[in-house]
Amino acid sequence: MNYGDRDVPFTRITEHKHFSPWESHQGSVCYREFSRQAEPGDTPYYPIRLVEEKSLLEQYVDLANATPGVTFVGRLGTYRYLDMDVTIREALETVAAFDRDGGAMPAFVKSPI
Ligand SMILES: Cc1cc2nc3c(=O)[nH]c(=O)nc-3n(C[C@H](O)[C@H](O)[C@H](O)COP(=O)(O)OP(=O)(O)OC[C@H]3O[C@@H](n4cnc5c(N)ncnc54)[C@H](O)[C@@H]3O)c2cc1C
């Protein structure tokens, strides 16, 4: 469940057993997710696209476009915030484009910019 209210310190609560309703469990685990700015030593999970990051991204995109034989997909590869459904759809679209175009693939099927 998502919690978008300003006075609630966490952003959501997840109870994983509901992801697999066909299973039965004696107990359960719930966790609360607290959002904060990534600090040194953290894994930075979310792409940030402010002015500085976008300018760096453009340099990476130029480099990728100039590199033949590599296609970038997914959240890490395109530096976009993607949910699972979009990630999977774009992966399938990329494979379809690969099949259709006989392997002559651009660096990005979905432009990151
Ligand atoms: C905290 C959090 C909560 C989320 N909640 C939701 C949600 O509720 N619903 C939803 O739909 N989506 C959610 N997402 C998004 C979802 O996780 C992503 O959309 C999905 O995982 C993206 O898949 P991906 O394959 O593009 O990237 P990833 O799953 O990040 O896969 C990238 C892989 O590349 C590997 N890797 C990294 N660097 C290298 C390297 N140099 N060499 C080799 N391998 C490398 C990584 O270890 C990783 O396994 C959430 C994401 C986060 C971080």
Tab-separated table of C-alpha atoms and ligand atoms in Angstrom:
chain	number	residue	atom	x	y	z
A	1	MET	CA	0.000	0.000	0.000
A	2	ASN	CA	1.276	3.441	-0.880
A	3	TYR	CA	1.263	6.275	1.633
A	4	GLY	CA	1.483	9.662	-0.037
A	5	ASP	CA	0.571	11.833	2.953
A	6	ARG	CA	3.126	14.385	4.147
A	7	ASP	CA	2.712	13.370	7.784
A	8	VAL	CA	3.483	9.672	7.126
A	9	PRO	CA	7.278	9.105	7.174
A	10	PHE	CA	7.257	5.992	4.951
A	11	THR	CA	6.156	5.741	1.339
A	12	ARG	CA	4.657	2.265	1.382
A	13	ILE	CA	4.100	-0.964	3.286
A	14	THR	CA	4.619	-4.281	1.518
A	15	GLU	CA	3.435	-7.695	2.677
A	16	HIS	CA	5.080	-10.108	0.294
A	17	LYS	CA	2.800	-13.086	0.830
A	18	HIS	CA	0.127	-11.259	-1.163
A	19	PHE	CA	2.322	-11.470	-4.265
A	20	SER	CA	1.724	-15.232	-4.323
A	21	PRO	CA	-1.856	-15.767	-3.164
A	22	TRP	CA	-1.706	-19.401	-4.284
A	23	GLU	CA	0.693	-20.140	-1.400
A	24	SER	CA	-0.332	-20.442	2.237
A	25	HIS	CA	1.786	-19.168	5.125
A	26	GLN	CA	1.620	-19.457	8.909
A	27	GLY	CA	3.133	-16.045	9.457
A	28	SER	CA	3.908	-12.940	7.483
A	29	VAL	CA	6.475	-10.180	7.114
A	30	CYS	CA	5.601	-6.555	6.428
A	31	TYR	CA	8.127	-3.896	5.715
A	32	ARG	CA	7.924	-0.154	5.514
A	33	GLU	CA	9.879	1.722	2.876
A	34	PHE	CA	11.454	5.041	3.880
A	35	SER	CA	12.687	7.244	1.042
A	36	ARG	CA	15.792	9.378	1.358
A	37	GLN	CA	18.617	10.795	-0.712
A	38	ALA	CA	21.282	8.159	-1.488
A	39	GLU	CA	24.503	8.646	0.462
A	40	PRO	CA	28.058	7.390	-0.130
A	41	GLY	CA	28.045	3.598	0.344
A	42	ASP	CA	24.378	3.244	-0.641
A	43	THR	CA	23.207	1.592	-3.821
A	44	PRO	CA	21.590	4.497	-5.703
A	45	TYR	CA	18.339	2.873	-6.821
A	46	TYR	CA	16.599	5.756	-8.499
A	47	PRO	CA	17.762	7.665	-11.574
A	48	ILE	CA	17.882	11.380	-10.857
A	49	ARG	CA	17.430	13.638	-13.860
A	50	LEU	CA	18.258	17.130	-12.811
A	51	VAL	CA	20.248	19.476	-15.062
A	52	GLU	CA	23.694	18.081	-14.171
A	53	GLU	CA	22.645	14.437	-14.514
A	54	LYS	CA	20.888	15.066	-17.826
A	55	SER	CA	23.974	16.667	-19.271
A	56	LEU	CA	26.078	13.649	-18.193
A	57	LEU	CA	23.411	11.321	-19.597
A	58	GLU	CA	23.582	13.068	-22.971
A	59	GLN	CA	27.312	12.367	-23.105
A	60	TYR	CA	26.712	8.675	-22.355
A	61	VAL	CA	23.973	8.533	-25.011
A	62	ASP	CA	26.315	10.075	-27.605
A	63	LEU	CA	28.967	7.518	-26.681
A	64	ALA	CA	26.432	4.675	-26.881
A	65	ASN	CA	25.155	5.845	-30.272
A	66	ALA	CA	28.728	5.871	-31.539
A	67	THR	CA	29.336	2.291	-30.338
A	68	PRO	CA	28.198	-0.290	-32.896
A	69	GLY	CA	26.918	-3.718	-31.888
A	70	VAL	CA	25.556	-2.777	-28.437
A	71	THR	CA	21.916	-2.140	-27.519
A	72	PHE	CA	21.000	-0.733	-24.123
A	73	VAL	CA	17.762	-1.695	-22.380
A	74	GLY	CA	16.188	-1.483	-18.965
A	75	ARG	CA	16.401	0.882	-16.124
A	76	LEU	CA	20.136	0.793	-15.706
A	77	GLY	CA	20.889	0.767	-19.426
A	78	THR	CA	18.664	3.743	-20.250
A	79	TYR	CA	18.835	5.634	-16.950
A	80	ARG	CA	15.078	6.066	-16.692
A	81	TYR	CA	12.696	5.297	-13.861
A	82	LEU	CA	10.885	2.202	-15.144
A	83	ASP	CA	8.327	-0.025	-13.489
A	84	MET	CA	8.485	-3.772	-14.072
A	85	ASP	CA	5.722	-3.859	-16.682
A	86	VAL	CA	7.410	-1.207	-18.852
A	87	THR	CA	10.813	-2.882	-18.435
A	88	ILE	CA	9.456	-6.240	-19.585
A	89	ARG	CA	7.470	-4.724	-22.476
A	90	GLU	CA	10.511	-2.847	-23.750
A	91	ALA	CA	12.700	-5.962	-23.448
A	92	LEU	CA	10.175	-7.881	-25.577
A	93	GLU	CA	9.995	-4.997	-28.083
A	94	THR	CA	13.784	-4.994	-28.313
A	95	VAL	CA	13.884	-8.722	-29.048
A	96	ALA	CA	11.121	-8.279	-31.664
A	97	ALA	CA	13.104	-5.453	-33.303
A	98	PHE	CA	16.216	-7.645	-33.278
A	99	ASP	CA	14.286	-10.473	-35.011
A	100	ARG	CA	12.642	-8.089	-37.492
A	101	ASP	CA	15.743	-6.092	-38.415
A	102	GLY	CA	18.068	-9.047	-38.672
A	103	GLY	CA	20.290	-7.933	-35.833
A	104	ALA	CA	21.017	-4.419	-37.179
A	105	MET	CA	20.107	-2.747	-33.926
A	106	PRO	CA	20.432	0.872	-32.787
A	107	ALA	CA	21.976	1.659	-29.403
A	108	PHE	CA	18.502	2.365	-28.001
A	109	VAL	CA	15.115	1.052	-29.090
A	110	LYS	CA	13.611	3.564	-26.650
A	111	SER	CA	15.600	6.786	-26.461
A	112	PRO	CA	16.658	7.696	-22.905
A	113	ILE	CA	16.428	11.428	-23.642
B	1	LIG	C1	13.142	0.279	-4.186
B	1	LIG	C2	12.471	-0.072	-5.497
B	1	LIG	C3	11.116	-0.342	-5.517
B	1	LIG	C4	10.481	-0.679	-6.720
B	1	LIG	N1	9.153	-0.966	-6.708
B	1	LIG	C5	8.528	-1.308	-7.856
B	1	LIG	C6	7.137	-1.634	-7.848
B	1	LIG	O1	6.471	-1.614	-6.801
B	1	LIG	N2	6.543	-1.964	-9.018
B	1	LIG	C7	7.250	-2.005	-10.193
B	1	LIG	O2	6.648	-2.332	-11.232
B	1	LIG	N3	8.564	-1.714	-10.218
B	1	LIG	C8	9.210	-1.365	-9.084
B	1	LIG	N4	10.531	-1.057	-9.094
B	1	LIG	C9	11.201	-1.013	-10.381
B	1	LIG	C10	11.708	-2.376	-10.832
B	1	LIG	O3	12.526	-2.922	-9.823
B	1	LIG	C11	12.492	-2.111	-12.100
B	1	LIG	O4	11.617	-1.607	-13.082
B	1	LIG	C12	13.143	-3.356	-12.692
B	1	LIG	O5	13.887	-4.059	-11.738
B	1	LIG	C13	14.041	-2.909	-13.819
B	1	LIG	O6	14.615	-4.056	-14.389
B	1	LIG	P1	15.967	-3.951	-15.133
B	1	LIG	O7	16.252	-5.319	-15.651
B	1	LIG	O8	15.930	-2.813	-16.087
B	1	LIG	O9	17.038	-3.498	-14.027
B	1	LIG	P2	17.550	-4.238	-12.725
B	1	LIG	O10	16.496	-5.127	-12.163
B	1	LIG	O11	18.123	-3.166	-11.863
B	1	LIG	O12	18.721	-5.161	-13.307
B	1	LIG	C14	19.996	-4.647	-13.637
B	1	LIG	C15	20.985	-5.767	-13.345
B	1	LIG	O13	22.260	-5.400	-13.827
B	1	LIG	C16	23.226	-5.808	-12.876
B	1	LIG	N5	24.410	-4.991	-13.081
B	1	LIG	C17	24.658	-3.728	-12.695
B	1	LIG	N6	25.879	-3.331	-13.088
B	1	LIG	C18	26.412	-4.370	-13.745
B	1	LIG	C19	27.664	-4.580	-14.397
B	1	LIG	N7	28.587	-3.620	-14.454
B	1	LIG	N8	27.879	-5.764	-14.963
B	1	LIG	C20	26.938	-6.742	-14.932
B	1	LIG	N9	25.734	-6.611	-14.330
B	1	LIG	C21	25.483	-5.435	-13.744
B	1	LIG	C22	22.573	-5.565	-11.544
B	1	LIG	O14	23.163	-6.315	-10.527
B	1	LIG	C23	21.136	-6.032	-11.841
B	1	LIG	O15	20.973	-7.422	-11.617
B	1	LIG	C24	11.209	-0.736	-7.922
B	1	LIG	C25	12.576	-0.464	-7.894
B	1	LIG	C26	13.196	-0.125	-6.696
B	1	LIG	C27	14.679	0.124	-6.697
